[in-house]
Amino acid sequence: MSRNLNNVSPMHGHPWTSQRRLLLELLHDAEGYVDAKELYRRASARDESLSPATVYRSLNLFKELGLVDEMRLGKVRCCYEIKRASEHQHLVCQGCGKVIEFQSPYVRKLIQAVRHEYGFNVTKAQLYLEGYCLECQEKEKSDSPCAATQGKHHE
Amino acid sequence: MSRNLNNVSPMHGHPWTSQRRLLLELLHDAEGYVDAKELYRRASARDESLSPATVYRSLNLFKELGLVDEMRLGKVRCCYEIKRASEHQHLVCQGCGKVIEFQSPYVRKLIQAVRHEYGFNVTKAQLYLEGYCLECQEKEKSDSPCAATQGKHHE
DNA sequence: TTGAGATTGCGACTCATTCTCAATCAGATA
DNA sequence: TATCTGATTGAGAATGAGTCGCAATCTCAA
């Protein structure tokens, strides 16, 4: 078991409470991003007395300690996911809401370019791409053959 | 005058009210991004009776009509700016809060790559880079010579 | 000038997130 | 293991961005 959720605390001296253990465990198991609300829903299913404030407080702590990544995926709410070794970015489909992860060497190149041209030392890069996934484009095409791939014609 | 703020409405049939005229004018003059709150502050200085709700409603309409770009620059609030011909991205300095605009051909390449690899049709791309600008790095260096360029060691 | 329909201001509302504070807990020490 | 101290927690109030409903007002086409 390489996750060190059991004995060694990754909390840098902050107390390793049952609430934090539960929340980190759920974040690990989430396989992707969750927002605070959803995390609270899942957590309170296992610990009734847990309060939303604790979820927010813990997420902020995890963020500070670099245990989770915070991102905005087009919604008002932030989403969180356990920090992984590989950097990746997100495609968000405006049609079905699906989030696709992807990696690209261009992100690294971009960061290098920014460092060279502006002397800017990048600590966090988030690329957010919105659009339509393949399935939604197909669906659109069969609904109205002429207006395909354009999307968002009316509400 | 090429701004067409006076006679021809860019509103696609939506009434060209004094409030909307004022807000668009302020957005034009803003030279960069403003958030809804700041826009309301500036607008209500010139029209006391203007309500915050109108600012939000107008910004949503402008967004829908493609007159402004909406982005999140690390804060909870959204920021808005008049849509310009040239695409650009933002660097946000964690030290001084400064926002630097930049352009890079890699963004376009990235979008092409995404289209090829995932068949994803990108309609909006936002790259958000956080880090430390040159000045803040210099300042940091002179404050603590060893911990330079790292940033965020403690609160 | 008129009338229909859209927009506005207002105030109430929603909803995410933070704050306050007393009770409780984690973890170091004896 | 018992004790102690400071950090964390739950509960609920507070904050603050953004939305909604409605009556009054405005825009604009006829």
mmCIF file of C-alpha atoms (C1' of nucleotides) in Angstrom:
data_model
loop_
_atom_site.group_PDB
_atom_site.id
_atom_site.type_symbol
_atom_site.label_atom_id
_atom_site.label_comp_id
_atom_site.label_asym_id
_atom_site.label_seq_id
_atom_site.Cartn_x
_atom_site.Cartn_y
_atom_site.Cartn_z
ATOM 1 C CA MET A 1 0.000 0.000 0.000
ATOM 2 C CA SER A 2 1.780 3.076 -1.204
ATOM 3 C CA ARG A 3 -0.869 5.622 -0.380
ATOM 4 C CA ASN A 4 0.260 6.316 3.190
ATOM 5 C CA LEU A 5 -3.277 6.946 4.326
ATOM 6 C CA ASN A 6 -2.772 4.828 7.386
ATOM 7 C CA ASN A 7 0.263 5.520 9.486
ATOM 8 C CA VAL A 8 2.420 8.329 8.209
ATOM 9 C CA SER A 9 0.662 11.644 8.044
ATOM 10 C CA PRO A 10 1.265 13.833 5.016
ATOM 11 C CA MET A 11 -0.068 16.741 7.046
ATOM 12 C CA HIS A 12 3.170 18.479 7.952
ATOM 13 C CA GLY A 13 2.453 18.638 11.653
ATOM 14 C CA HIS A 14 -1.243 19.371 11.379
ATOM 15 C CA PRO A 15 -3.232 16.855 13.418
ATOM 16 C CA TRP A 16 -4.307 13.779 11.524
ATOM 17 C CA THR A 17 -7.985 13.687 12.409
ATOM 18 C CA SER A 18 -10.585 11.158 11.385
ATOM 19 C CA GLN A 19 -12.357 13.782 9.323
ATOM 20 C CA ARG A 20 -9.253 14.618 7.334
ATOM 21 C CA ARG A 21 -8.497 10.942 6.868
ATOM 22 C CA LEU A 22 -11.990 10.332 5.546
ATOM 23 C CA LEU A 23 -11.888 13.287 3.186
ATOM 24 C CA LEU A 24 -8.487 12.401 1.754
ATOM 25 C CA GLU A 25 -9.624 8.823 1.319
ATOM 26 C CA LEU A 26 -12.691 9.952 -0.598
ATOM 27 C CA LEU A 27 -10.586 12.264 -2.734
ATOM 28 C CA HIS A 28 -8.276 9.364 -3.538
ATOM 29 C CA ASP A 29 -11.180 7.165 -4.487
ATOM 30 C CA ALA A 30 -12.911 9.847 -6.522
ATOM 31 C CA GLU A 31 -11.049 9.038 -9.755
ATOM 32 C CA GLY A 32 -11.189 12.581 -10.985
ATOM 33 C CA TYR A 33 -12.500 15.819 -9.684
ATOM 34 C CA VAL A 34 -15.194 16.481 -7.092
ATOM 35 C CA ASP A 35 -16.538 19.749 -5.848
ATOM 36 C CA ALA A 36 -16.910 20.604 -2.181
ATOM 37 C CA LYS A 37 -20.619 19.887 -2.180
ATOM 38 C CA GLU A 38 -20.248 16.451 -3.677
ATOM 39 C CA LEU A 39 -17.382 15.660 -1.352
ATOM 40 C CA TYR A 40 -19.538 16.677 1.588
ATOM 41 C CA ARG A 41 -22.353 14.486 0.317
ATOM 42 C CA ARG A 42 -20.099 11.457 0.107
ATOM 43 C CA ALA A 43 -18.368 12.161 3.392
ATOM 44 C CA SER A 44 -21.504 12.723 5.401
ATOM 45 C CA ALA A 45 -22.825 9.391 4.151
ATOM 46 C CA ARG A 46 -20.010 7.818 6.143
ATOM 47 C CA ASP A 47 -19.853 10.278 9.023
ATOM 48 C CA GLU A 48 -23.217 11.842 9.727
ATOM 49 C CA SER A 49 -21.909 14.454 12.105
ATOM 50 C CA LEU A 50 -19.396 15.919 9.687
ATOM 51 C CA SER A 51 -20.079 19.531 8.896
ATOM 52 C CA PRO A 52 -19.704 21.365 5.581
ATOM 53 C CA ALA A 53 -17.383 23.851 7.248
ATOM 54 C CA THR A 54 -14.923 21.048 7.921
ATOM 55 C CA VAL A 55 -14.969 20.065 4.272
ATOM 56 C CA TYR A 56 -14.116 23.592 3.230
ATOM 57 C CA ARG A 57 -11.489 23.975 5.909
ATOM 58 C CA SER A 58 -9.879 20.674 5.025
ATOM 59 C CA LEU A 59 -9.873 21.378 1.311
ATOM 60 C CA ASN A 60 -8.143 24.677 1.946
ATOM 61 C CA LEU A 61 -5.564 22.953 4.091
ATOM 62 C CA PHE A 62 -4.978 20.201 1.528
ATOM 63 C CA LYS A 63 -4.558 22.859 -1.116
ATOM 64 C CA GLU A 64 -2.052 24.715 1.017
ATOM 65 C CA LEU A 65 -0.094 21.526 1.642
ATOM 66 C CA GLY A 66 -0.120 20.715 -2.046
ATOM 67 C CA LEU A 67 -2.119 17.516 -1.583
ATOM 68 C CA VAL A 68 -4.897 18.475 -3.965
ATOM 69 C CA ASP A 69 -5.274 20.558 -7.075
ATOM 70 C CA GLU A 70 -8.016 23.104 -7.256
ATOM 71 C CA MET A 71 -9.536 24.052 -10.572
ATOM 72 C CA ARG A 72 -12.553 25.736 -11.985
ATOM 73 C CA LEU A 73 -14.326 23.866 -14.675
ATOM 74 C CA GLY A 74 -16.655 26.537 -15.943
ATOM 75 C CA LYS A 75 -18.990 26.396 -12.993
ATOM 76 C CA VAL A 76 -19.199 28.742 -10.055
ATOM 77 C CA ARG A 77 -17.858 26.075 -7.752
ATOM 78 C CA CYS A 78 -14.281 24.904 -7.590
ATOM 79 C CA CYS A 79 -13.386 21.303 -8.182
ATOM 80 C CA TYR A 80 -10.696 19.360 -6.399
ATOM 81 C CA GLU A 81 -8.642 16.316 -7.132
ATOM 82 C CA ILE A 82 -5.729 14.532 -5.516
ATOM 83 C CA LYS A 83 -2.478 15.822 -6.932
ATOM 84 C CA ARG A 84 -1.001 13.333 -9.329
ATOM 85 C CA ALA A 85 2.480 12.878 -10.707
ATOM 86 C CA SER A 86 1.463 13.638 -14.276
ATOM 87 C CA GLU A 87 0.312 17.084 -15.156
ATOM 88 C CA HIS A 88 -2.858 17.171 -17.149
ATOM 89 C CA GLN A 89 -5.380 19.652 -18.385
ATOM 90 C CA HIS A 90 -9.123 19.526 -18.891
ATOM 91 C CA LEU A 91 -11.510 19.717 -21.789
ATOM 92 C CA VAL A 92 -15.048 20.531 -20.744
ATOM 93 C CA CYS A 93 -17.906 19.709 -23.094
ATOM 94 C CA GLN A 94 -20.605 22.377 -23.185
ATOM 95 C CA GLY A 95 -23.043 19.843 -24.530
ATOM 96 C CA CYS A 96 -22.962 17.003 -22.044
ATOM 97 C CA GLY A 97 -20.723 18.422 -19.310
ATOM 98 C CA LYS A 98 -18.210 15.629 -19.665
ATOM 99 C CA VAL A 99 -14.653 16.414 -18.571
ATOM 100 C CA ILE A 100 -11.861 14.932 -20.660
ATOM 101 C CA GLU A 101 -8.303 14.931 -19.393
ATOM 102 C CA PHE A 102 -5.424 15.434 -21.715
ATOM 103 C CA GLN A 103 -1.739 16.112 -21.720
ATOM 104 C CA SER A 104 0.259 18.097 -24.197
ATOM 105 C CA PRO A 105 3.922 19.026 -24.514
ATOM 106 C CA TYR A 106 2.825 22.483 -25.624
ATOM 107 C CA VAL A 107 1.898 23.412 -22.080
ATOM 108 C CA ARG A 108 5.474 22.935 -20.980
ATOM 109 C CA LYS A 109 6.731 24.863 -23.974
ATOM 110 C CA LEU A 110 4.358 27.645 -23.186
ATOM 111 C CA ILE A 111 5.609 27.894 -19.628
ATOM 112 C CA GLN A 112 9.187 28.015 -20.872
ATOM 113 C CA ALA A 113 8.279 30.728 -23.342
ATOM 114 C CA VAL A 114 6.651 32.792 -20.621
ATOM 115 C CA ARG A 115 9.703 32.442 -18.434
ATOM 116 C CA HIS A 116 11.989 33.554 -21.229
ATOM 117 C CA GLU A 117 9.930 36.419 -22.532
ATOM 118 C CA TYR A 118 8.583 37.890 -19.314
ATOM 119 C CA GLY A 119 10.886 36.492 -16.650
ATOM 120 C CA PHE A 120 7.691 35.155 -15.086
ATOM 121 C CA ASN A 121 8.206 32.201 -12.759
ATOM 122 C CA VAL A 122 5.181 29.947 -13.243
ATOM 123 C CA THR A 123 4.088 27.915 -10.230
ATOM 124 C CA LYS A 124 0.718 26.752 -11.478
ATOM 125 C CA ALA A 125 -0.679 26.313 -14.956
ATOM 126 C CA GLN A 126 -4.277 25.681 -15.749
ATOM 127 C CA LEU A 127 -5.546 25.344 -19.219
ATOM 128 C CA TYR A 128 -9.260 25.322 -19.569
ATOM 129 C CA LEU A 129 -10.737 24.404 -22.912
ATOM 130 C CA GLU A 130 -14.432 24.528 -23.540
ATOM 131 C CA GLY A 131 -16.155 23.162 -26.599
ATOM 132 C CA TYR A 132 -18.004 20.154 -27.899
ATOM 133 C CA CYS A 133 -16.939 16.551 -27.689
ATOM 134 C CA LEU A 134 -17.174 14.157 -30.575
ATOM 135 C CA GLU A 135 -20.466 12.611 -29.446
ATOM 136 C CA CYS A 136 -22.165 15.966 -29.002
ATOM 137 C CA GLN A 137 -20.985 17.073 -32.426
ATOM 138 C CA GLU A 138 -22.444 13.931 -33.977
ATOM 139 C CA LYS A 139 -25.694 14.433 -32.130
ATOM 140 C CA GLU A 140 -25.843 18.058 -33.249
ATOM 141 C CA LYS A 141 -25.174 17.030 -36.844
ATOM 142 C CA SER A 142 -28.054 14.584 -36.927
ATOM 143 C CA ASP A 143 -30.427 17.064 -35.259
ATOM 144 C CA SER A 144 -29.756 19.944 -37.648
ATOM 145 C CA PRO A 145 -27.507 19.022 -40.545
ATOM 146 C CA CYS A 146 -26.502 22.574 -41.452
ATOM 147 C CA ALA A 147 -25.621 24.109 -38.098
ATOM 148 C CA ALA A 148 -23.225 21.368 -37.089
ATOM 149 C CA THR A 149 -20.076 21.943 -35.030
ATOM 150 C CA GLN A 150 -21.140 25.472 -34.252
ATOM 151 C CA GLY A 151 -23.069 24.798 -31.078
ATOM 152 C CA LYS A 152 -24.964 27.232 -28.845
ATOM 153 C CA HIS A 153 -27.546 28.585 -31.230
ATOM 154 C CA HIS A 154 -30.225 29.133 -28.672
ATOM 155 C CA GLU A 155 -31.090 28.166 -25.109
ATOM 156 C CA MET B 1 -15.218 56.872 -34.435
ATOM 157 C CA SER B 2 -14.973 53.169 -34.913
ATOM 158 C CA ARG B 3 -16.395 52.096 -31.597
ATOM 159 C CA ASN B 4 -20.037 52.315 -32.632
ATOM 160 C CA LEU B 5 -21.102 53.202 -29.137
ATOM 161 C CA ASN B 6 -23.288 56.032 -30.379
ATOM 162 C CA ASN B 7 -25.671 55.224 -33.139
ATOM 163 C CA VAL B 8 -25.535 51.659 -34.312
ATOM 164 C CA SER B 9 -26.371 49.166 -31.650
ATOM 165 C CA PRO B 10 -24.294 46.004 -31.443
ATOM 166 C CA MET B 11 -27.100 44.500 -29.420
ATOM 167 C CA HIS B 12 -28.726 42.264 -32.015
ATOM 168 C CA GLY B 13 -32.215 43.582 -31.469
ATOM 169 C CA HIS B 14 -31.991 43.976 -27.720
ATOM 170 C CA PRO B 15 -32.954 47.499 -26.700
ATOM 171 C CA TRP B 16 -30.088 49.947 -26.508
ATOM 172 C CA THR B 17 -30.678 51.414 -23.077
ATOM 173 C CA SER B 18 -28.706 54.103 -21.317
ATOM 174 C CA GLN B 19 -27.540 51.607 -18.718
ATOM 175 C CA ARG B 20 -26.151 49.256 -21.329
ATOM 176 C CA ARG B 21 -24.508 52.132 -23.136
ATOM 177 C CA LEU B 22 -22.858 53.278 -19.928
ATOM 178 C CA LEU B 23 -21.657 49.812 -19.004
ATOM 179 C CA LEU B 24 -20.196 49.082 -22.432
ATOM 180 C CA GLU B 25 -18.513 52.467 -22.430
ATOM 181 C CA LEU B 26 -16.924 51.744 -19.069
ATOM 182 C CA LEU B 27 -15.819 48.321 -20.250
ATOM 183 C CA HIS B 28 -14.213 49.914 -23.296
ATOM 184 C CA ASP B 29 -12.396 52.440 -21.160
ATOM 185 C CA ALA B 30 -11.311 49.884 -18.583
ATOM 186 C CA GLU B 31 -8.103 48.930 -20.429
ATOM 187 C CA GLY B 32 -8.149 45.395 -19.153
ATOM 188 C CA TYR B 33 -10.392 43.365 -16.968
ATOM 189 C CA VAL B 34 -12.908 44.477 -14.341
ATOM 190 C CA ASP B 35 -15.109 42.400 -12.125
ATOM 191 C CA ALA B 36 -18.834 42.995 -11.702
ATOM 192 C CA LYS B 37 -18.377 44.754 -8.387
ATOM 193 C CA GLU B 38 -15.820 47.215 -9.708
ATOM 194 C CA LEU B 39 -17.909 47.837 -12.802
ATOM 195 C CA TYR B 40 -20.887 48.581 -10.594
ATOM 196 C CA ARG B 41 -18.781 50.954 -8.514
ATOM 197 C CA ARG B 42 -17.697 52.889 -11.580
ATOM 198 C CA ALA B 43 -21.114 52.858 -13.184
ATOM 199 C CA SER B 44 -23.017 53.984 -10.130
ATOM 200 C CA ALA B 45 -20.645 56.924 -9.820
ATOM 201 C CA ARG B 46 -22.143 58.151 -13.087
ATOM 202 C CA ASP B 47 -25.678 56.889 -12.633
ATOM 203 C CA GLU B 48 -26.684 56.751 -8.996
ATOM 204 C CA SER B 49 -29.878 54.834 -9.552
ATOM 205 C CA LEU B 50 -28.243 51.946 -11.398
ATOM 206 C CA SER B 51 -28.687 48.648 -9.594
ATOM 207 C CA PRO B 52 -26.206 45.787 -9.210
ATOM 208 C CA ALA B 53 -28.740 43.438 -10.764
ATOM 209 C CA THR B 54 -28.582 45.422 -13.977
ATOM 210 C CA VAL B 55 -24.807 45.065 -14.047
ATOM 211 C CA TYR B 56 -25.073 41.293 -13.735
ATOM 212 C CA ARG B 57 -27.863 41.086 -16.270
ATOM 213 C CA SER B 58 -26.000 43.246 -18.742
ATOM 214 C CA LEU B 59 -22.738 41.355 -18.344
ATOM 215 C CA ASN B 60 -24.558 38.114 -19.023
ATOM 216 C CA LEU B 61 -26.145 39.599 -22.118
ATOM 217 C CA PHE B 62 -22.828 41.001 -23.362
ATOM 218 C CA LYS B 63 -21.270 37.618 -22.820
ATOM 219 C CA GLU B 64 -24.048 35.923 -24.728
ATOM 220 C CA LEU B 65 -23.676 38.361 -27.614
ATOM 221 C CA GLY B 66 -19.933 37.843 -27.644
ATOM 222 C CA LEU B 67 -19.173 41.446 -26.746
ATOM 223 C CA VAL B 68 -17.096 40.630 -23.681
ATOM 224 C CA ASP B 69 -14.859 37.841 -22.527
ATOM 225 C CA GLU B 70 -15.381 36.345 -19.132
ATOM 226 C CA MET B 71 -12.493 34.854 -17.232
ATOM 227 C CA ARG B 72 -11.533 33.809 -13.763
ATOM 228 C CA LEU B 73 -8.259 35.129 -12.532
ATOM 229 C CA GLY B 74 -7.793 33.078 -9.411
ATOM 230 C CA LYS B 75 -10.408 34.873 -7.377
ATOM 231 C CA VAL B 76 -13.936 33.803 -6.647
ATOM 232 C CA ARG B 77 -15.341 36.528 -8.852
ATOM 233 C CA CYS B 78 -15.334 36.527 -12.625
ATOM 234 C CA CYS B 79 -13.622 39.277 -14.521
ATOM 235 C CA TYR B 80 -14.780 40.770 -17.776
ATOM 236 C CA GLU B 81 -13.184 42.621 -20.627
ATOM 237 C CA ILE B 82 -14.255 43.853 -24.030
ATOM 238 C CA LYS B 83 -13.567 41.231 -26.640
ATOM 239 C CA ARG B 84 -10.571 42.139 -28.727
ATOM 240 C CA ALA B 85 -9.341 40.966 -32.090
ATOM 241 C CA SER B 86 -6.201 39.382 -30.710
ATOM 242 C CA GLU B 87 -6.463 36.385 -28.480
ATOM 243 C CA HIS B 88 -4.404 36.634 -25.365
ATOM 244 C CA GLN B 89 -3.895 34.841 -22.102
ATOM 245 C CA HIS B 90 -3.135 35.981 -18.610
ATOM 246 C CA LEU B 91 -0.302 35.633 -16.140
ATOM 247 C CA VAL B 92 -1.332 36.373 -12.587
ATOM 248 C CA CYS B 93 1.354 37.259 -10.066
ATOM 249 C CA GLN B 94 0.764 35.747 -6.641
ATOM 250 C CA GLY B 95 3.036 38.333 -5.100
ATOM 251 C CA CYS B 96 1.594 41.645 -6.213
ATOM 252 C CA GLY B 97 -1.589 40.548 -7.964
ATOM 253 C CA LYS B 98 -0.541 42.096 -11.249
ATOM 254 C CA VAL B 99 -2.059 40.624 -14.402
ATOM 255 C CA ILE B 100 0.202 40.366 -17.423
ATOM 256 C CA GLU B 101 -1.222 39.636 -20.840
ATOM 257 C CA PHE B 102 0.625 37.489 -23.286
ATOM 258 C CA GLN B 103 0.179 35.710 -26.550
ATOM 259 C CA SER B 104 1.716 32.489 -27.682
ATOM 260 C CA PRO B 105 1.474 30.377 -30.814
ATOM 261 C CA TYR B 106 1.470 27.297 -28.599
ATOM 262 C CA VAL B 107 -2.120 27.929 -27.576
ATOM 263 C CA ARG B 108 -3.245 27.577 -31.158
ATOM 264 C CA LYS B 109 -1.132 24.471 -31.599
ATOM 265 C CA LEU B 110 -2.607 23.011 -28.478
ATOM 266 C CA ILE B 111 -6.117 23.558 -29.730
ATOM 267 C CA GLN B 112 -5.234 21.888 -33.012
ATOM 268 C CA ALA B 113 -3.713 18.961 -31.166
ATOM 269 C CA VAL B 114 -6.853 18.536 -29.091
ATOM 270 C CA ARG B 115 -9.011 18.591 -32.183
ATOM 271 C CA HIS B 116 -6.881 15.945 -33.849
ATOM 272 C CA GLU B 117 -6.453 13.640 -30.906
ATOM 273 C CA TYR B 118 -9.873 13.809 -29.312
ATOM 274 C CA GLY B 119 -12.087 15.201 -32.062
ATOM 275 C CA PHE B 120 -12.932 17.911 -29.558
ATOM 276 C CA ASN B 121 -14.190 21.137 -31.099
ATOM 277 C CA VAL B 122 -12.805 23.954 -28.960
ATOM 278 C CA THR B 123 -14.914 27.090 -28.722
ATOM 279 C CA LYS B 124 -13.136 28.803 -25.872
ATOM 280 C CA ALA B 125 -9.621 28.516 -24.531
ATOM 281 C CA GLN B 126 -8.417 29.976 -21.313
ATOM 282 C CA LEU B 127 -4.941 29.546 -20.073
ATOM 283 C CA TYR B 128 -4.360 30.659 -16.550
ATOM 284 C CA LEU B 129 -0.811 30.865 -15.309
ATOM 285 C CA GLU B 130 -0.006 31.732 -11.752
ATOM 286 C CA GLY B 131 3.435 32.497 -10.411
ATOM 287 C CA TYR B 132 5.767 35.350 -9.619
ATOM 288 C CA CYS B 133 6.645 38.289 -11.819
ATOM 289 C CA LEU B 134 10.173 39.547 -12.271
ATOM 290 C CA GLU B 135 9.845 42.338 -9.713
ATOM 291 C CA CYS B 136 8.451 40.057 -7.019
ATOM 292 C CA GLN B 137 11.236 37.565 -7.644
ATOM 293 C CA GLU B 138 13.825 40.335 -7.239
ATOM 294 C CA LYS B 139 12.150 41.540 -4.078
ATOM 295 C CA GLU B 140 12.067 38.015 -2.694
ATOM 296 C CA LYS B 141 15.726 37.538 -3.536
ATOM 297 C CA SER B 142 16.800 40.632 -1.637
ATOM 298 C CA ASP B 143 14.597 39.731 1.346
ATOM 299 C CA SER B 144 15.903 36.183 1.763
ATOM 300 C CA PRO B 145 18.830 35.383 -0.538
ATOM 301 C CA CYS B 146 18.536 31.610 -0.293
ATOM 302 C CA ALA B 147 14.831 30.974 -0.760
ATOM 303 C CA ALA B 148 14.540 32.916 -4.001
ATOM 304 C CA THR B 149 12.188 32.001 -6.850
ATOM 305 C CA GLN B 150 10.467 29.434 -4.696
ATOM 306 C CA GLY B 151 7.726 31.614 -3.316
ATOM 307 C CA LYS B 152 5.049 30.807 -0.734
ATOM 308 C CA HIS B 153 7.135 29.473 2.146
ATOM 309 C CA HIS B 154 4.766 30.507 4.870
ATOM 310 C CA GLU B 155 1.862 32.858 5.505
ATOM 311 C "C1'" DT C 1 -48.018 59.356 -30.725
ATOM 312 C "C1'" DT C 2 -49.097 54.960 -29.306
ATOM 313 C "C1'" DG C 3 -48.716 50.302 -27.656
ATOM 314 C "C1'" DA C 4 -46.395 45.939 -26.995
ATOM 315 C "C1'" DG C 5 -42.780 43.890 -25.168
ATOM 316 C "C1'" DA C 6 -38.260 44.274 -23.024
ATOM 317 C "C1'" DT C 7 -35.647 46.261 -19.283
ATOM 318 C "C1'" DT C 8 -34.982 48.410 -14.910
ATOM 319 C "C1'" DG C 9 -34.733 49.112 -9.750
ATOM 320 C "C1'" DC C 10 -35.858 47.236 -5.701
ATOM 321 C "C1'" DG C 11 -35.862 44.055 -2.289
ATOM 322 C "C1'" DA C 12 -36.143 39.396 -1.195
ATOM 323 C "C1'" DC C 13 -33.994 35.264 -2.100
ATOM 324 C "C1'" DT C 14 -30.479 31.373 -3.033
ATOM 325 C "C1'" DC C 15 -26.434 29.259 -2.292
ATOM 326 C "C1'" DA C 16 -21.345 28.712 -1.656
ATOM 327 C "C1'" DT C 17 -18.150 29.772 1.570
ATOM 328 C "C1'" DT C 18 -16.345 31.799 5.924
ATOM 329 C "C1'" DC C 19 -16.609 33.059 10.702
ATOM 330 C "C1'" DT C 20 -17.383 32.527 15.794
ATOM 331 C "C1'" DC C 21 -17.183 29.989 19.743
ATOM 332 C "C1'" DA C 22 -17.715 26.350 23.042
ATOM 333 C "C1'" DA C 23 -16.767 21.464 23.179
ATOM 334 C "C1'" DT C 24 -13.727 17.954 21.685
ATOM 335 C "C1'" DC C 25 -9.640 15.753 19.945
ATOM 336 C "C1'" DA C 26 -4.593 14.650 18.584
ATOM 337 C "C1'" DG C 27 -0.308 14.102 19.933
ATOM 338 C "C1'" DA C 28 3.640 15.427 22.844
ATOM 339 C "C1'" DT C 29 5.268 14.984 27.573
ATOM 340 C "C1'" DA C 30 5.765 13.195 32.092
ATOM 341 C "C1'" DT D 1 -1.030 5.449 30.839
ATOM 342 C "C1'" DA D 2 -2.706 10.027 32.468
ATOM 343 C "C1'" DT D 3 -2.399 14.757 31.596
ATOM 344 C "C1'" DC D 4 -2.093 18.985 29.277
ATOM 345 C "C1'" DT D 5 -2.125 22.395 25.474
ATOM 346 C "C1'" DG D 6 -3.164 24.040 21.298
ATOM 347 C "C1'" DA D 7 -5.508 22.789 17.080
ATOM 348 C "C1'" DT D 8 -9.797 21.157 15.160
ATOM 349 C "C1'" DT D 9 -14.600 20.362 15.063
ATOM 350 C "C1'" DG D 10 -19.849 21.095 14.656
ATOM 351 C "C1'" DA D 11 -23.473 24.220 14.733
ATOM 352 C "C1'" DG D 12 -25.383 27.965 13.285
ATOM 353 C "C1'" DA D 13 -24.948 32.797 12.164
ATOM 354 C "C1'" DA D 14 -22.840 35.853 8.868
ATOM 355 C "C1'" DT D 15 -21.078 37.211 4.469
ATOM 356 C "C1'" DG D 16 -21.172 38.122 -0.223
ATOM 357 C "C1'" DA D 17 -21.889 37.059 -5.176
ATOM 358 C "C1'" DG D 18 -25.350 36.474 -8.109
ATOM 359 C "C1'" DT D 19 -30.514 35.663 -9.360
ATOM 360 C "C1'" DC D 20 -35.547 36.282 -9.289
ATOM 361 C "C1'" DG D 21 -40.222 38.382 -9.264
ATOM 362 C "C1'" DC D 22 -42.755 42.269 -9.912
ATOM 363 C "C1'" DA D 23 -44.467 46.881 -10.765
ATOM 364 C "C1'" DA D 24 -42.884 50.979 -13.059
ATOM 365 C "C1'" DT D 25 -40.434 52.599 -16.890
ATOM 366 C "C1'" DC D 26 -38.295 52.663 -21.227
ATOM 367 C "C1'" DT D 27 -37.202 51.484 -26.314
ATOM 368 C "C1'" DC D 28 -38.519 51.237 -30.755
ATOM 369 C "C1'" DA D 29 -41.426 49.947 -34.610
ATOM 370 C "C1'" DA D 30 -45.699 51.165 -36.664
#
